């Protein structure tokens, strides 16, 4: 009985005008998405990443050829995040997030005799702005927009009259008289609508991916095909939320007109309005210190600044001490304290900005659209979770790079083995091939774990909306 009901309802959807219009519209939008991805977004980001990364490591190799102390002094100045080839699926936050981390070094000369090194202070660009709405909704013409906005509206339009329409026509009572239980009728309408939406979604995504592969030389690995499958599955869960909401409204409404008005209002609030206000709420709840405030705090409040200055001035006035390992070691120690303080300040600034953004995103997650967007970004490797993972891996790389330099220095018996001061390190040349190169881990498992909260939230919305529709249907009259 359920199979016959699903078949009948599905055929009605497939031969309807709204199905044809939606299919054509979705295919057109997916085609535009593919052309935009091929002609602009990914090609530009990929080429810039390759160029910038090659330039950074060319400089590192050059310094290695000059000597270990120069390599330590001038390690990679910027480490760039690799653009995801799945940016066409979820690109919103890509435009709001920085695409690199700066690993600053600073060099000071005194009497042209010795050099002071402040290495590996990771700086995070201040463009991580909570008012940048891409971090919350970000309506780029990607899968998130096409599915999240267009197909969610279609799901509501497919179901807003599913129950109330049959009530008004007088056919609901006739259908229920054929020994159909309520859960079978509701399940049949839900499944048939989801099958119709699945047909549209699958056809449009296949066309989109084929166009991407034809228009641009993009390497989609086997793991990325698995992630594409995950994105398709997440899209179906998201559409099931709005299918169930449409059925719920159709059950509780007293007319087709009121049902249509209600679903349009719910769609506008849940998909367009609420996700947009997360950034505004966060900016008012969480304060973020400006770059000027942080600099003032560093210059005024930290005694380590004065300590470094005193030691450097003492060495500047006494040229003999500049070759004294004990005095150079004292300088190295205070510079280490300076670096730790400065890095803690930089980390604090990033943590403040991330906390502010996360507060806004928690508000945005109260809508299915927010959970859908963030879970899609996480799995596509383009969202805030990917950036946070990238920063964490850069920090580890910085530690490993420094340990590599120190290990090479220990192999030179003529070195004073004192880090953070140029003259305290080895002057021997370094084989460029043994230099540690940054490699980011962006496996599907890692990305999926980053989006677990949003995936769980999306699944919760799907279950909750269907259960509410089912409970309302059990209590409603068929007359």
Coordinates of N, CA, C and O in Angstrom, one line a residue, residues 110-199:
X110 N 73.2 46.1 15.7 CA 73.8 47.0 16.7 C 75.3 47.0 16.5 O 76.0 46.0 16.6
X111 N 75.8 48.2 16.2 CA 77.2 48.4 15.9 C 77.8 47.5 14.8 O 78.9 47.2 14.7
X112 N 76.8 47.0 14.0 CA 77.2 46.1 12.9 C 78.0 44.9 13.3 O 78.8 44.3 12.6
X113 N 77.8 44.5 14.6 CA 78.6 43.3 15.1 C 77.7 42.1 15.3 O 78.2 41.0 15.1
X114 N 76.5 42.3 15.8 CA 75.7 41.1 16.1 C 74.3 41.4 15.8 O 73.9 42.5 15.6
X115 N 73.5 40.3 15.6 CA 72.1 40.4 15.1 C 71.2 39.7 16.1 O 71.5 38.6 16.6
X116 N 70.1 40.3 16.3 CA 69.1 39.8 17.2 C 67.9 39.2 16.4 O 67.4 39.9 15.5
X117 N 67.5 38.0 16.7 CA 66.5 37.3 15.9 C 65.2 37.1 16.8 O 65.3 36.6 17.9
X118 N 64.0 37.6 16.2 CA 62.8 37.3 16.9 C 62.0 36.3 15.9 O 61.2 36.8 15.1
X119 N 62.2 35.0 16.0 CA 61.6 34.2 14.9 C 60.3 33.6 15.3 O 59.9 33.5 16.5
X120 N 59.5 33.3 14.3 CA 58.3 32.4 14.4 C 57.3 33.0 15.4 O 56.8 32.3 16.3
X121 N 57.0 34.3 15.2 CA 55.9 34.9 15.9 C 54.7 34.8 14.9 O 54.7 35.6 13.9
X122 N 53.8 34.0 15.1 CA 52.7 33.8 14.1 C 51.7 34.9 14.2 O 51.2 35.2 15.3
X123 N 51.5 35.6 13.1 CA 50.6 36.7 13.0 C 49.3 36.3 12.2 O 49.5 35.6 11.2
X124 N 48.2 36.7 12.7 CA 46.9 36.3 12.0 C 46.3 37.5 11.4 O 46.0 38.5 12.2
X125 N 46.1 37.6 10.1 CA 45.5 38.8 9.5 C 44.2 39.2 10.2 O 43.4 38.3 10.6
X126 N 43.9 40.5 10.4 CA 42.8 41.0 11.1 C 41.5 41.0 10.3 O 40.5 41.5 10.7
X127 N 41.5 40.4 9.0 CA 40.4 40.4 8.2 C 39.3 39.4 8.6 O 38.3 39.2 8.0
X128 N 39.6 38.7 9.7 CA 38.6 37.7 10.3 C 37.6 38.6 11.0 O 37.6 38.7 12.2
X129 N 36.6 39.2 10.3 CA 35.7 40.2 10.8 C 34.3 39.6 11.0 O 33.7 39.0 10.1
X130 N 33.8 39.6 12.2 CA 32.5 39.0 12.5 C 31.4 39.7 11.7 O 30.3 39.1 11.6
X131 N 31.6 40.9 11.2 CA 30.6 41.6 10.4 C 30.6 41.1 9.0 O 29.7 41.5 8.2
X132 N 31.6 40.3 8.6 CA 31.6 39.8 7.3 C 30.6 38.6 7.2 O 30.8 37.6 7.8
X133 N 29.5 38.8 6.5 CA 28.4 37.9 6.6 C 28.7 36.5 6.0 O 27.9 35.6 6.2
X134 N 29.8 36.5 5.2 CA 30.1 35.1 4.7 C 30.4 34.1 5.8 O 30.3 32.9 5.6
X135 N 30.8 34.7 6.9 CA 31.1 33.7 8.0 C 29.8 33.2 8.6 O 29.9 32.2 9.4
X136 N 28.7 33.8 8.3 CA 27.4 33.3 8.9 C 26.5 32.7 7.8 O 26.0 31.6 7.9
X137 N 26.2 33.5 6.8 CA 25.4 33.0 5.7 C 26.1 32.9 4.4 O 26.4 31.9 3.9
X138 N 26.5 34.0 3.9 CA 27.4 34.1 2.7 C 26.7 33.5 1.4 O 27.0 32.4 1.1
X139 N 25.9 34.3 0.8 CA 25.1 33.8 -0.3 C 25.9 33.8 -1.6 O 25.6 34.6 -2.5
X140 N 26.9 33.0 -1.8 CA 27.5 32.8 -3.0 C 26.7 31.8 -3.9 O 25.9 31.1 -3.4
X141 N 26.9 31.9 -5.2 CA 26.2 31.0 -6.1 C 26.8 29.6 -6.1 O 27.4 29.2 -7.1
X142 N 26.8 28.9 -4.9 CA 27.4 27.6 -4.8 C 26.2 26.6 -4.5 O 25.1 27.0 -4.5
X143 N 26.6 25.4 -4.2 CA 25.6 24.4 -3.8 C 24.8 24.9 -2.6 O 23.6 24.6 -2.5
X144 N 25.5 25.5 -1.6 CA 24.8 25.9 -0.4 C 23.6 26.9 -0.8 O 22.5 26.8 -0.2
X145 N 23.9 27.8 -1.7 CA 22.8 28.7 -2.1 C 21.7 28.0 -2.9 O 20.5 28.2 -2.6
X146 N 22.1 27.3 -3.9 CA 21.1 26.7 -4.8 C 20.3 25.7 -4.0 O 19.0 25.6 -4.2
X147 N 20.9 24.9 -3.2 CA 20.1 23.9 -2.4 C 19.5 24.5 -1.2 O 18.3 24.3 -0.9
X148 N 20.3 25.3 -0.5 CA 19.8 25.9 0.8 C 18.7 26.9 0.6 O 17.8 27.0 1.5
X149 N 18.7 27.7 -0.5 CA 17.7 28.7 -0.7 C 16.6 28.2 -1.7 O 15.4 28.2 -1.4
X150 N 17.1 27.8 -2.9 CA 16.1 27.5 -4.0 C 15.4 26.2 -3.7 O 14.1 26.2 -3.7
X151 N 16.1 25.1 -3.5 CA 15.5 23.8 -3.3 C 14.7 23.7 -2.0 O 13.7 23.0 -1.9
X152 N 15.1 24.4 -1.0 CA 14.3 24.4 0.3 C 13.0 25.1 0.1 O 11.9 24.6 0.6
X153 N 12.9 26.2 -0.7 CA 11.6 26.8 -1.1 C 10.8 25.8 -1.9 O 9.6 25.7 -1.7
X154 N 11.5 25.1 -2.8 CA 10.7 24.1 -3.6 C 10.1 23.0 -2.8 O 9.0 22.6 -3.0
X155 N 10.8 22.5 -1.8 CA 10.3 21.5 -0.9 C 9.0 22.0 -0.2 O 8.1 21.2 0.0
X156 N 9.0 23.2 0.2 CA 7.8 23.8 0.8 C 6.7 23.9 -0.2 O 5.5 23.7 0.2
X157 N 7.0 24.4 -1.4 CA 6.0 24.5 -2.4 C 5.4 23.2 -2.8 O 4.3 23.1 -3.3
X158 N 6.2 22.1 -2.7 CA 5.7 20.8 -3.1 C 4.7 20.2 -2.0 O 4.0 19.3 -2.3
X159 N 4.8 20.7 -0.8 CA 4.1 20.1 0.3 C 3.1 21.0 1.0 O 2.3 20.5 1.9
X160 N 3.1 22.3 0.7 CA 2.2 23.2 1.5 C 0.8 22.8 1.4 O -0.1 23.1 2.3
X161 N 0.4 22.2 0.3 CA -1.1 21.8 0.1 C -1.3 20.3 0.1 O -2.3 19.8 -0.4
X162 N -0.3 19.6 0.6 CA -0.3 18.1 0.5 C -1.5 17.6 1.3 O -2.2 16.6 0.8
X163 N -1.8 18.1 2.4 CA -2.9 17.7 3.3 C -4.1 18.6 3.2 O -5.3 18.1 2.9
X164 N -3.9 19.9 3.4 CA -5.0 20.8 3.3 C -5.7 20.9 1.9 O -6.9 21.1 1.8
X165 N -4.9 20.7 0.9 CA -5.4 20.7 -0.5 C -6.4 19.5 -0.6 O -7.5 19.7 -1.3
X166 N -6.0 18.4 -0.1 CA -7.0 17.2 -0.3 C -8.2 17.4 0.6 O -9.3 16.9 0.3
X167 N -8.0 18.1 1.8 CA -9.2 18.3 2.6 C -10.2 19.2 1.8 O -11.4 19.0 1.9
X168 N -9.7 20.3 1.3 CA -10.5 21.2 0.5 C -11.2 20.6 -0.7 O -12.4 20.9 -1.0
X169 N -10.5 19.7 -1.3 CA -11.1 19.0 -2.5 C -12.0 17.8 -2.1 O -12.7 17.3 -2.9
X170 N -12.0 17.5 -0.8 CA -12.8 16.4 -0.3 C -12.3 15.0 -0.6 O -13.0 14.0 -0.4
X171 N -11.0 14.9 -1.1 CA -10.5 13.6 -1.4 C -9.7 12.9 -0.2 O -9.5 11.7 -0.3
X172 N -9.4 13.7 0.8 CA -8.7 13.1 1.9 C -9.5 12.0 2.6 O -9.0 10.9 2.9
X173 N -10.8 12.3 2.8 CA -11.6 11.3 3.5 C -11.8 10.1 2.7 O -11.8 8.9 3.2
X174 N -11.8 10.3 1.3 CA -12.0 9.1 0.5 C -10.7 8.3 0.5 O -10.8 7.0 0.5
X175 N -9.5 8.9 0.5 CA -8.3 8.2 0.5 C -8.1 7.4 1.8 O -7.7 6.2 1.8
X176 N -8.5 8.0 2.9 CA -8.4 7.4 4.2 C -9.3 6.2 4.4 O -9.1 5.3 5.2
X177 N -10.4 6.2 3.6 CA -11.4 5.1 3.7 C -10.9 3.8 3.1 O -11.5 2.8 3.3
X178 N -9.7 3.9 2.4 CA -9.2 2.7 1.8 C -8.2 1.9 2.7 O -7.2 1.4 2.3
X179 N -8.5 1.9 4.0 CA -7.8 1.2 5.0 C -6.3 1.7 5.1 O -5.4 1.0 5.4
X180 N -6.1 3.0 4.8 CA -4.8 3.6 4.9 C -4.6 4.1 6.4 O -5.5 4.8 6.9
X181 N -3.5 3.7 7.0 CA -3.3 4.3 8.3 C -2.6 5.7 8.1 O -2.1 6.0 7.1
X182 N -2.7 6.5 9.2 CA -2.2 7.8 9.1 C -0.7 7.9 8.9 O -0.2 8.7 8.1
X183 N 0.0 7.0 9.5 CA 1.5 7.1 9.3 C 1.9 6.7 7.9 O 2.9 7.2 7.4
X184 N 1.1 5.8 7.3 CA 1.4 5.4 5.9 C 1.1 6.6 4.9 O 1.9 6.9 4.0
X185 N 0.0 7.3 5.2 CA -0.3 8.4 4.3 C 0.7 9.5 4.4 O 1.2 10.0 3.4
X186 N 1.1 9.8 5.6 CA 2.1 10.9 5.8 C 3.4 10.5 5.3 O 4.1 11.2 4.6
X187 N 3.8 9.2 5.6 CA 5.1 8.7 5.1 C 5.1 8.7 3.6 O 6.2 8.9 2.9
X188 N 4.0 8.3 2.9 CA 4.0 8.3 1.5 C 4.2 9.6 0.9 O 4.9 9.8 -0.1
X189 N 3.5 10.6 1.4 CA 3.6 12.0 0.9 C 5.1 12.5 1.1 O 5.6 13.2 0.3
X190 N 5.6 12.2 2.3 CA 7.0 12.6 2.6 C 8.0 12.0 1.6 O 8.8 12.7 1.0
X191 N 7.9 10.7 1.5 CA 8.9 9.9 0.6 C 8.7 10.3 -0.8 O 9.7 10.5 -1.6
X192 N 7.5 10.5 -1.3 CA 7.3 10.9 -2.7 C 7.9 12.2 -3.0 O 8.5 12.4 -4.1
X193 N 7.7 13.2 -2.1 CA 8.3 14.5 -2.3 C 9.8 14.5 -2.3 O 10.5 15.1 -3.1
X194 N 10.4 13.7 -1.3 CA 11.8 13.6 -1.3 C 12.4 12.9 -2.5 O 13.5 13.3 -3.0
X195 N 11.7 11.9 -3.1 CA 12.1 11.3 -4.3 C 12.2 12.3 -5.4 O 13.1 12.3 -6.3
X196 N 11.1 13.1 -5.5 CA 11.1 14.1 -6.6 C 12.2 15.1 -6.4 O 12.9 15.4 -7.4
X197 N 12.5 15.5 -5.2 CA 13.6 16.5 -5.0 C 14.9 15.8 -5.2 O 15.9 16.4 -5.7
X198 N 15.0 14.5 -4.9 CA 16.3 13.8 -5.1 C 16.6 13.7 -6.6 O 17.7 13.8 -7.0
X199 N 15.6 13.5 -7.4 CA 15.8 13.5 -8.9 C 16.3 14.8 -9.4 O 17.3 14.8 -10.2

